[in-house]
């Protein structure tokens, strides 16, 4: 398989940090035989300077493989709003594909701001440079964020659907490429130990935690318009939640999984929200010093269907926190206690650790050795890295590979994106107070009131 | 608490190897403050020679504690069939208890052959040396085997019940003192992850394995009359099975657990049997060279109630085998496979390891790192020793402690014993062929036919 990667927004961070290293690893692992790499952006720049930076994000690059990338990489300056430029890009691609003897499979990666998505989509369509034939495919990958609210997402979707078929369209949520997110459905649906318990009869609550210890990392301009809800909850957190909460799909493949995720996202009803802003946030470069943008959010929501009626889902996402942890906690209901000694003070948990220390843990109770009928908790842990002595592949490598294979399971469909935006819009439509919190803390102190009010405890 | 231990059968192996070391550890752990130890048997022997041997079975004995035992140990020669001798024993006990200032709690341990049980019981009762007052207790502990078949067990039980109250009676099955046997009910009834799955809807089959690599260890005379079924299956294996299969007791305490165990033992129906005899067995000392006694048995049985209808239980027990392993395997039913790649070839298992390497393991399926929708098995292990950096206490120490506390949970009630003998008698009533097998093998080669016939596989 050979592929022409057209990276739109090639001067941005994502291209250097993630996309080019991912393409390198696909070549190294022989997931593709041959590539053409065409960087596209507004600025005048040499491809070498992009490659030079990108190389620093590959650990121990093999020189032979890296040279394959160097000799087949090009740059094309392009104004996203000038149709003529797309025609020129089309001619360039044809020439380069002929020169490098490529079959013309084209992967267009839109790593730009979402406001350019419809213009780029329209122009790629008009100039027919993303056309498919019986010999080769063209696929379009849209980086997140996909719009800014329901209206803008709908606008992009309708533009895409007029120009392309949905099976050519890959909306990125790179968390879907994470090992343990990919493991959610496998754990649920291949284990008899879990599947029958995955419902309101046996689960007391579900928590999804998305804690980051870092701040903005220079993204002030972007982040101040988005905030935690739009930057992380709308996509990563709600996608994880949808995988946890969806009904059993007919098969574990693209269409069926996306059908079920869309259905469950549609059923979400937010019942409480707590927003916070880290104290150093307003002093960040390019952030409005009077900004009310939230850098932390905690949400209680319900899913109004037969499986989940009465089971609260708690999600939280924030930056500048005391720890880095993306994890899912399924808390089992208590069991009728038959002990006459001391009963367990807590219940069983299944914890899926997405990041860091990918893996999952089952917290059980077992006998205290040497003492009849005394229980203590017994942790059963499964770390993914330990499993094969290799570290899991990077999400972008996984996702680009899936695009090349034409498998849409790990990408978000138009209706899913819109349902998720509806959830965010419903929160934004009310003016929630934003409580300050110190950097390096677990969030606003009002969190403990939230715990008390809902009789829950964050893990 | 102080206790007078009266060890009947004091010249036997059990007293030296297990009982005196267990009493030592009870003292060392301050489970008792003060003891009097009176060895009783037919032979003329000095208590010192018994103690000397017993000490070799204590690893790193503390001298202070050992001295406490030495200065309070005595020997009384006694003919089990001479009532006068019991009267003399009674006077001796009173004198010694007065001398050592003990309050007169008496634990009579019948470590003799079962044919003496009714005579000893009767004489202890007649001479009133096992009487209870409001100040102190007397308890009788009966070592296994408890009889030789249903009729003999009934005879002993009826003799006991005429002489003593059932709450004074402790029938030993030392496997009930093993850590992981004690853990069975805890695992089942304190974990929401297991309890709802513990039935025919979610379990495909249950295996109890009792493999020993040793031979007779000098017990030829006894073993040739008993064999694997009476020596191990009637007690250890059926008790483990009863704990696995019983209905939820009202509370995890003596009476309720014993009620439920008795009920389920009553429901056992044996449907297939395979017996074997190790080739070196007939050459063992004191074994009939034409013996047909089985040293191996594999049994398929069913429990005809609502929880277990249709779930086969497979038990096996043998000596001279290729490994030492006592374990319980709960095999979960397969799950409807949603994968379009490869489906798991096996199902989930919960394995409880009683001996060696006490602990439990849950075999799940998880994603193969780096490959979407490929599964591999993921072992979650919990080793009991690792838990507290200490090794679990010896079964006899646990059991003697329970007797002293007056807790009967870990002892077998009259009805349980009789139901278990009924199972063994029903097997013995048919003439099963006994197939030879080489020492150090997994058993008779006919085992593979057994597997094929029942579409099962021994783990």
Coordinates of C-alpha atoms in Angstrom, one line a residue, chain A residues 11-451:
Chain A
X11 CA 3.4 24.6 9.8
X12 CA 1.4 23.8 13.0
X13 CA 2.5 21.9 16.0
X14 CA 0.4 18.8 15.3
X15 CA 2.2 18.1 12.0
X16 CA 5.6 18.2 13.6
X17 CA 4.9 16.6 16.9
X18 CA 2.4 13.9 15.9
X19 CA 1.7 13.4 12.2
X20 CA 5.2 13.2 10.7
X21 CA 6.4 11.0 13.6
X22 CA 3.3 8.8 13.1
X23 CA 4.0 8.5 9.3
X24 CA 7.6 7.6 10.2
X25 CA 6.4 4.8 12.5
X26 CA 3.9 3.5 9.9
X27 CA 6.9 3.2 7.4
X28 CA 9.1 1.6 10.1
X29 CA 6.5 -1.0 11.0
X30 CA 5.8 -1.6 7.3
X31 CA 2.1 -0.6 7.7
X32 CA 2.7 1.4 4.4
X33 CA 5.3 0.6 1.8
X34 CA 5.9 3.9 0.3
X35 CA 4.7 7.5 1.1
X36 CA 4.6 10.9 -0.5
X37 CA 4.3 13.7 2.0
X38 CA 3.1 17.1 0.9
X39 CA 2.9 19.8 3.5
X40 CA 0.5 22.6 2.8
X41 CA 0.0 25.9 4.6
X42 CA -0.2 29.7 4.1
X43 CA 3.4 30.6 5.1
X44 CA 6.4 30.4 2.9
X45 CA 8.7 27.8 4.4
X46 CA 11.0 25.0 3.3
X47 CA 9.9 21.4 4.0
X48 CA 13.3 20.7 5.5
X49 CA 12.7 23.0 8.4
X50 CA 9.4 21.2 9.2
X51 CA 11.1 17.8 8.9
X52 CA 14.0 18.9 11.0
X53 CA 11.7 19.8 13.9
X54 CA 9.5 16.7 13.4
X55 CA 12.6 14.5 13.6
X56 CA 13.2 15.6 17.2
X57 CA 9.9 14.0 18.2
X58 CA 11.0 10.6 17.1
X59 CA 13.0 8.6 19.6
X60 CA 16.0 6.9 18.0
X61 CA 15.0 7.4 14.4
X62 CA 16.4 4.8 12.0
X63 CA 18.3 6.7 9.3
X64 CA 17.3 4.6 6.3
X65 CA 13.6 5.0 7.1
X66 CA 14.0 8.7 7.9
X67 CA 15.7 9.2 4.5
X68 CA 12.7 7.6 2.8
X69 CA 10.6 10.4 4.3
X70 CA 13.1 13.1 3.5
X71 CA 13.4 12.3 -0.2
X72 CA 9.6 12.1 -0.7
X73 CA 8.5 15.2 1.2
X74 CA 7.5 18.5 -0.4
X75 CA 5.9 21.8 0.6
X76 CA 3.2 23.7 -1.2
X77 CA 2.3 27.2 -0.2
X78 CA -1.5 27.7 -0.3
X79 CA -4.1 30.2 0.6
X80 CA -7.1 28.2 1.9
X81 CA -9.5 30.7 0.4
X82 CA -8.0 30.8 -3.2
X83 CA -9.5 28.2 -5.5
X84 CA -6.6 28.6 -7.9
X85 CA -4.2 27.5 -5.3
X86 CA -6.0 24.2 -5.0
X87 CA -5.8 23.6 -8.7
X88 CA -2.0 24.2 -8.5
X89 CA -1.9 21.7 -5.5
X90 CA -3.7 19.2 -7.7
X91 CA -1.3 19.5 -10.5
X92 CA 1.7 19.2 -8.1
X93 CA 0.3 16.1 -6.5
X94 CA -0.2 14.5 -9.9
X95 CA 3.4 15.3 -11.0
X96 CA 4.9 14.1 -7.7
X97 CA 2.8 10.9 -7.7
X98 CA 4.0 10.2 -11.2
X99 CA 7.6 10.9 -10.4
X100 CA 7.5 8.7 -7.3
X101 CA 5.4 6.1 -9.0
X102 CA 2.6 6.2 -6.4
X103 CA -0.9 4.9 -7.2
X104 CA -2.7 8.0 -6.0
X105 CA -4.3 7.0 -2.7
X106 CA -4.6 10.4 -1.0
X107 CA -5.1 11.2 2.7
X108 CA -5.9 14.8 3.2
X109 CA -5.3 15.8 6.9
X110 CA -7.0 19.0 7.9
X111 CA -4.9 20.1 10.8
X112 CA -6.1 23.6 10.7
X113 CA -8.5 25.7 12.8
X114 CA -12.1 24.5 12.4
X115 CA -13.2 27.8 10.8
X116 CA -11.4 26.8 7.6
X117 CA -12.9 23.3 7.4
X118 CA -15.8 24.2 5.1
X119 CA -13.8 26.3 2.7
X120 CA -11.1 23.7 2.4
X121 CA -13.7 20.9 2.0
X122 CA -15.5 22.8 -0.7
X123 CA -12.3 23.6 -2.6
X124 CA -11.0 20.1 -2.4
X125 CA -14.3 19.0 -3.8
X126 CA -14.6 21.6 -6.5
X127 CA -11.1 21.0 -7.9
X128 CA -11.6 17.2 -7.7
X129 CA -8.2 16.6 -6.2
X130 CA -9.8 14.4 -3.5
X131 CA -11.7 12.3 -6.0
X132 CA -11.8 8.5 -5.8
X133 CA -11.5 6.0 -8.7
X134 CA -11.8 2.2 -8.8
X135 CA -8.0 2.2 -8.5
X136 CA -7.4 4.5 -5.6
X137 CA -9.1 6.3 -2.7
X138 CA -9.2 9.8 -1.2
X139 CA -10.0 10.3 2.4
X140 CA -10.3 13.4 4.5
X141 CA -9.3 13.6 8.1
X142 CA -10.6 16.4 10.3
X143 CA -8.6 17.3 13.3
X144 CA -10.5 18.4 16.4
X145 CA -12.1 20.7 17.5
X146 CA -14.9 20.1 15.0
X147 CA -16.6 23.5 15.3
X148 CA -17.3 25.6 18.3
X149 CA -20.9 24.7 19.1
X150 CA -23.8 22.8 17.6
X151 CA -24.5 25.4 14.9
X152 CA -21.0 25.6 13.6
X153 CA -20.5 21.8 13.7
X154 CA -23.7 21.4 11.7
X155 CA -22.5 23.9 9.2
X156 CA -19.3 22.0 8.6
X157 CA -21.1 18.6 8.5
X158 CA -23.6 19.9 5.9
X159 CA -20.8 21.2 3.8
X160 CA -18.9 17.9 4.0
X161 CA -22.0 15.9 3.2
X162 CA -22.7 17.8 0.1
X163 CA -19.1 17.4 -1.2
X164 CA -18.1 13.9 0.0
X165 CA -19.5 10.5 1.1
X166 CA -19.4 9.9 4.9
X167 CA -17.2 6.9 4.3
X168 CA -14.5 9.2 3.0
X169 CA -14.6 11.3 6.2
X170 CA -12.6 10.7 9.3
X171 CA -13.2 13.0 12.3
X172 CA -10.4 12.7 14.7
X173 CA -10.7 12.2 18.4
X174 CA -7.2 11.1 19.2
X175 CA -8.3 9.5 22.5
X176 CA -10.1 6.9 20.4
X177 CA -6.6 5.8 19.3
X178 CA -5.5 5.3 22.9
X179 CA -4.9 1.7 23.9
X180 CA -7.2 1.6 26.9
X181 CA -10.0 3.5 25.2
X182 CA -9.8 0.8 22.5
X183 CA -9.9 -1.7 25.3
X184 CA -13.2 -0.5 26.7
X185 CA -15.4 -2.3 24.3
X186 CA -13.2 -5.4 24.3
X187 CA -13.3 -5.6 28.1
X188 CA -17.0 -5.1 28.1
X189 CA -18.0 -7.5 25.3
X190 CA -15.5 -10.3 25.5
X191 CA -15.6 -11.0 29.3
X192 CA -18.5 -12.9 30.8
X193 CA -17.3 -11.6 34.1
X194 CA -18.2 -8.0 33.1
X195 CA -20.9 -7.9 30.5
X196 CA -23.8 -9.1 32.6
X197 CA -23.0 -6.6 35.3
X198 CA -22.7 -3.5 33.1
X199 CA -26.0 -1.9 34.0
X200 CA -28.1 -0.2 36.7
X201 CA -28.7 -3.5 38.5
X202 CA -25.1 -3.9 39.4
X203 CA -23.4 -0.6 39.0
X204 CA -23.8 2.3 41.4
X205 CA -22.1 5.0 39.5
X206 CA -19.5 5.7 36.8
X207 CA -16.8 8.3 36.9
X208 CA -14.7 9.6 34.0
X209 CA -11.7 11.7 35.2
X210 CA -9.6 13.8 32.8
X211 CA -7.1 15.6 35.1
X212 CA -4.2 17.4 33.5
X213 CA -1.3 18.8 35.6
X214 CA -0.2 21.1 32.7
X215 CA -1.5 24.6 31.9
X216 CA -2.1 26.0 28.4
X217 CA 1.3 25.1 26.8
X218 CA 1.1 28.3 24.7
X219 CA -2.4 27.7 23.4
X220 CA -3.9 30.8 25.1
X221 CA -5.4 32.3 22.0
X222 CA -7.3 29.1 21.2
X223 CA -8.1 28.0 24.7
X224 CA -9.6 31.2 25.9
X225 CA -12.3 30.8 23.2
X226 CA -12.9 27.2 24.1
X227 CA -12.3 26.2 27.7
X228 CA -12.4 22.8 29.3
X229 CA -15.9 21.9 28.2
X230 CA -15.3 22.5 24.5
X231 CA -11.6 21.5 24.5
X232 CA -11.9 18.2 26.2
X233 CA -15.4 17.3 27.5
X234 CA -17.2 17.7 24.1
X235 CA -14.8 15.2 22.5
X236 CA -12.5 13.0 24.6
X237 CA -14.7 12.7 27.7
X238 CA -18.0 12.2 26.0
X239 CA -16.5 9.7 23.6
X240 CA -15.1 7.7 26.5
X241 CA -18.5 7.9 28.2
X242 CA -20.3 6.8 25.0
X243 CA -18.1 3.7 24.8
X244 CA -18.8 2.9 28.4
X245 CA -22.5 3.5 28.2
X246 CA -23.5 2.4 24.7
X247 CA -25.8 -0.6 24.2
X248 CA -24.2 -3.7 22.7
X249 CA -23.5 -3.1 19.0
X250 CA -24.4 -5.8 16.5
X251 CA -20.7 -6.2 15.8
X252 CA -17.6 -4.4 17.1
X253 CA -17.1 -2.5 13.8
X254 CA -17.4 1.1 12.6
X255 CA -21.0 1.5 11.7
X256 CA -22.5 -0.5 14.5
X257 CA -20.3 1.1 17.2
X258 CA -21.0 4.6 15.9
X259 CA -24.8 3.9 15.8
X260 CA -24.7 2.9 19.4
X261 CA -22.5 5.8 20.6
X262 CA -24.7 8.3 18.8
X263 CA -27.8 6.8 20.4
X264 CA -26.4 7.1 23.9
X265 CA -25.0 10.5 23.4
X266 CA -28.5 11.7 22.5
X267 CA -29.8 10.4 25.8
X268 CA -27.5 12.4 28.0
X269 CA -29.2 14.8 30.5
X270 CA -26.9 17.1 32.5
X271 CA -28.1 17.6 36.0
X272 CA -25.3 19.5 37.8
X273 CA -22.2 21.4 36.8
X274 CA -19.3 22.9 38.7
X275 CA -16.9 25.1 36.8
X276 CA -13.5 26.4 37.9
X277 CA -10.7 28.6 36.7
X278 CA -7.1 28.1 37.8
X279 CA -5.7 31.3 39.4
X280 CA -2.7 31.6 37.1
X281 CA -4.9 31.3 34.0
X282 CA -5.7 35.0 33.4
X283 CA -2.0 35.8 33.4
X284 CA -1.2 33.4 30.5
X285 CA -0.1 34.9 27.2
X286 CA -3.0 35.7 24.9
X287 CA -5.6 35.1 27.5
X288 CA -8.1 37.9 28.3
X289 CA -7.1 39.2 31.8
X290 CA -10.8 39.3 32.7
X291 CA -11.6 35.9 31.1
X292 CA -14.3 33.8 32.5
X293 CA -13.3 30.7 30.5
X294 CA -13.3 27.6 32.7
X295 CA -10.2 25.5 33.0
X296 CA -12.0 23.0 35.1
X297 CA -15.5 21.4 34.9
X298 CA -17.2 18.7 37.0
X299 CA -20.5 17.4 35.7
X300 CA -23.2 15.1 36.9
X301 CA -25.3 13.6 34.1
X302 CA -27.8 10.8 33.6
X303 CA -28.6 8.6 30.7
X304 CA -32.2 8.1 30.5
X305 CA -32.6 4.5 29.2
X306 CA -33.3 1.1 30.5
X307 CA -29.7 0.2 31.1
X308 CA -28.7 3.3 33.0
X309 CA -31.8 4.8 34.6
X310 CA -30.9 6.0 38.1
X311 CA -27.1 5.5 37.7
X312 CA -25.3 8.9 38.0
X313 CA -22.3 9.5 35.7
X314 CA -19.7 11.9 37.1
X315 CA -17.2 13.5 34.7
X316 CA -14.5 15.9 35.4
X317 CA -11.9 17.6 33.3
X318 CA -9.4 20.2 34.1
X319 CA -5.9 21.7 33.7
X320 CA -3.4 23.1 36.2
X321 CA -4.4 20.2 38.6
X322 CA -2.3 18.3 41.1
X323 CA -2.0 15.3 38.9
X324 CA -2.2 13.8 35.4
X325 CA -4.8 11.1 35.2
X326 CA -7.3 10.0 32.6
X327 CA -9.3 7.1 34.0
X328 CA -12.7 5.5 34.2
X329 CA -14.1 4.1 37.4
X330 CA -17.1 1.8 37.5
X331 CA -18.3 1.5 41.0
X332 CA -20.3 -1.6 41.7
X333 CA -23.3 -1.6 44.0
X334 CA -22.8 -2.8 47.6
X335 CA -23.7 -6.4 48.2
X336 CA -26.0 -7.6 51.0
X337 CA -23.4 -8.2 53.8
X338 CA -23.5 -11.6 55.4
X339 CA -20.6 -11.0 57.7
X340 CA -21.1 -10.7 61.4
X341 CA -17.6 -9.2 61.8
X342 CA -17.0 -6.0 59.9
X343 CA -18.6 -5.4 56.5
X344 CA -16.6 -3.9 53.7
X345 CA -16.7 -0.1 53.9
X346 CA -16.6 0.3 50.2
X347 CA -17.6 -1.7 47.1
X348 CA -15.9 -3.3 44.1
X349 CA -14.4 -1.1 41.5
X350 CA -13.3 -1.7 37.9
X351 CA -10.8 1.1 37.0
X352 CA -9.6 1.6 33.5
X353 CA -6.4 3.7 33.4
X354 CA -6.2 5.5 30.0
X355 CA -3.2 7.6 30.9
X356 CA -0.6 7.3 32.4
X357 CA 0.2 3.6 33.3
X358 CA -2.3 2.2 30.9
X359 CA -4.1 -0.8 32.3
X360 CA -7.0 -1.8 34.4
X361 CA -7.6 -2.8 37.9
X362 CA -10.3 -4.7 39.7
X363 CA -10.8 -4.0 43.4
X364 CA -12.2 -7.0 45.2
X365 CA -12.5 -8.2 48.7
X366 CA -10.8 -11.2 50.1
X367 CA -10.1 -12.8 53.4
X368 CA -7.5 -11.4 55.7
X369 CA -5.0 -14.2 56.0
X370 CA -5.2 -15.9 59.3
X371 CA -8.5 -14.4 60.3
X372 CA -11.8 -16.1 59.7
X373 CA -14.4 -13.8 58.2
X374 CA -12.4 -10.7 58.1
X375 CA -12.2 -9.0 54.8
X376 CA -9.7 -6.6 53.2
X377 CA -9.5 -5.2 49.7
X378 CA -7.6 -7.2 47.2
X379 CA -6.3 -5.3 44.1
X380 CA -6.0 -7.2 40.9
X381 CA -4.0 -5.3 38.4
X382 CA -3.3 -5.6 34.7
X383 CA -0.8 -3.2 33.2
X384 CA -0.8 -3.1 29.4
X385 CA 2.8 -2.3 29.0
X386 CA 3.9 -5.2 31.1
X387 CA 1.8 -7.5 28.8
X388 CA 4.2 -7.5 25.9
X389 CA 7.2 -5.7 27.2
X390 CA 6.6 -3.0 24.6
X391 CA 5.0 0.3 25.0
X392 CA 1.7 0.9 23.3
X393 CA 1.8 2.7 20.0
X394 CA 1.0 6.4 19.9
X395 CA -2.6 7.3 19.2
X396 CA -1.9 9.2 15.9
X397 CA 0.0 6.2 14.5
X398 CA -3.0 3.9 15.3
X399 CA -5.5 6.4 13.8
X400 CA -3.6 7.1 10.6
X401 CA -3.2 3.4 10.1
X402 CA -7.0 2.9 10.5
X403 CA -7.6 5.6 7.9
X404 CA -5.4 3.8 5.5
X405 CA -7.2 0.6 6.2
X406 CA -10.5 2.4 5.6
X407 CA -11.8 1.5 9.1
X408 CA -14.0 4.2 10.6
X409 CA -14.5 2.6 14.0
X410 CA -12.1 5.0 15.8
X411 CA -13.5 8.1 14.2
X412 CA -16.5 10.2 15.1
X413 CA -19.5 10.4 12.9
X414 CA -21.5 13.6 12.1
X415 CA -24.4 12.7 14.3
X416 CA -22.2 11.8 17.3
X417 CA -20.4 15.2 17.0
X418 CA -23.7 17.0 16.9
X419 CA -25.2 15.2 19.9
X420 CA -22.0 15.9 21.9
X421 CA -22.2 19.6 21.0
X422 CA -25.8 19.7 22.2
X423 CA -24.7 18.5 25.6
X424 CA -22.1 21.3 25.8
X425 CA -24.5 23.9 24.4
X426 CA -27.1 22.9 27.1
X427 CA -24.4 23.6 29.8
X428 CA -23.3 26.8 28.2
X429 CA -26.9 28.1 27.9
X430 CA -26.9 28.6 31.7
X431 CA -24.5 31.0 33.4
X432 CA -22.7 28.7 35.8
X433 CA -20.4 30.6 38.2
X434 CA -16.7 29.9 37.7
X435 CA -14.9 29.3 41.0
X436 CA -11.2 30.0 41.3
X437 CA -8.7 27.3 42.4
X438 CA -4.9 27.4 42.9
X439 CA -2.7 25.7 40.4
X440 CA -1.5 22.2 41.6
X441 CA -4.7 21.6 43.6
X442 CA -7.4 19.0 43.0
X443 CA -9.8 21.8 41.7
X444 CA -12.1 24.4 43.3
X445 CA -12.8 23.8 47.0
X446 CA -16.5 23.8 46.1
X447 CA -15.9 20.3 44.8
X448 CA -16.4 19.0 48.3
X449 CA -19.8 20.5 48.4
X450 CA -20.5 18.8 45.1
X451 CA -19.5 15.5 46.7

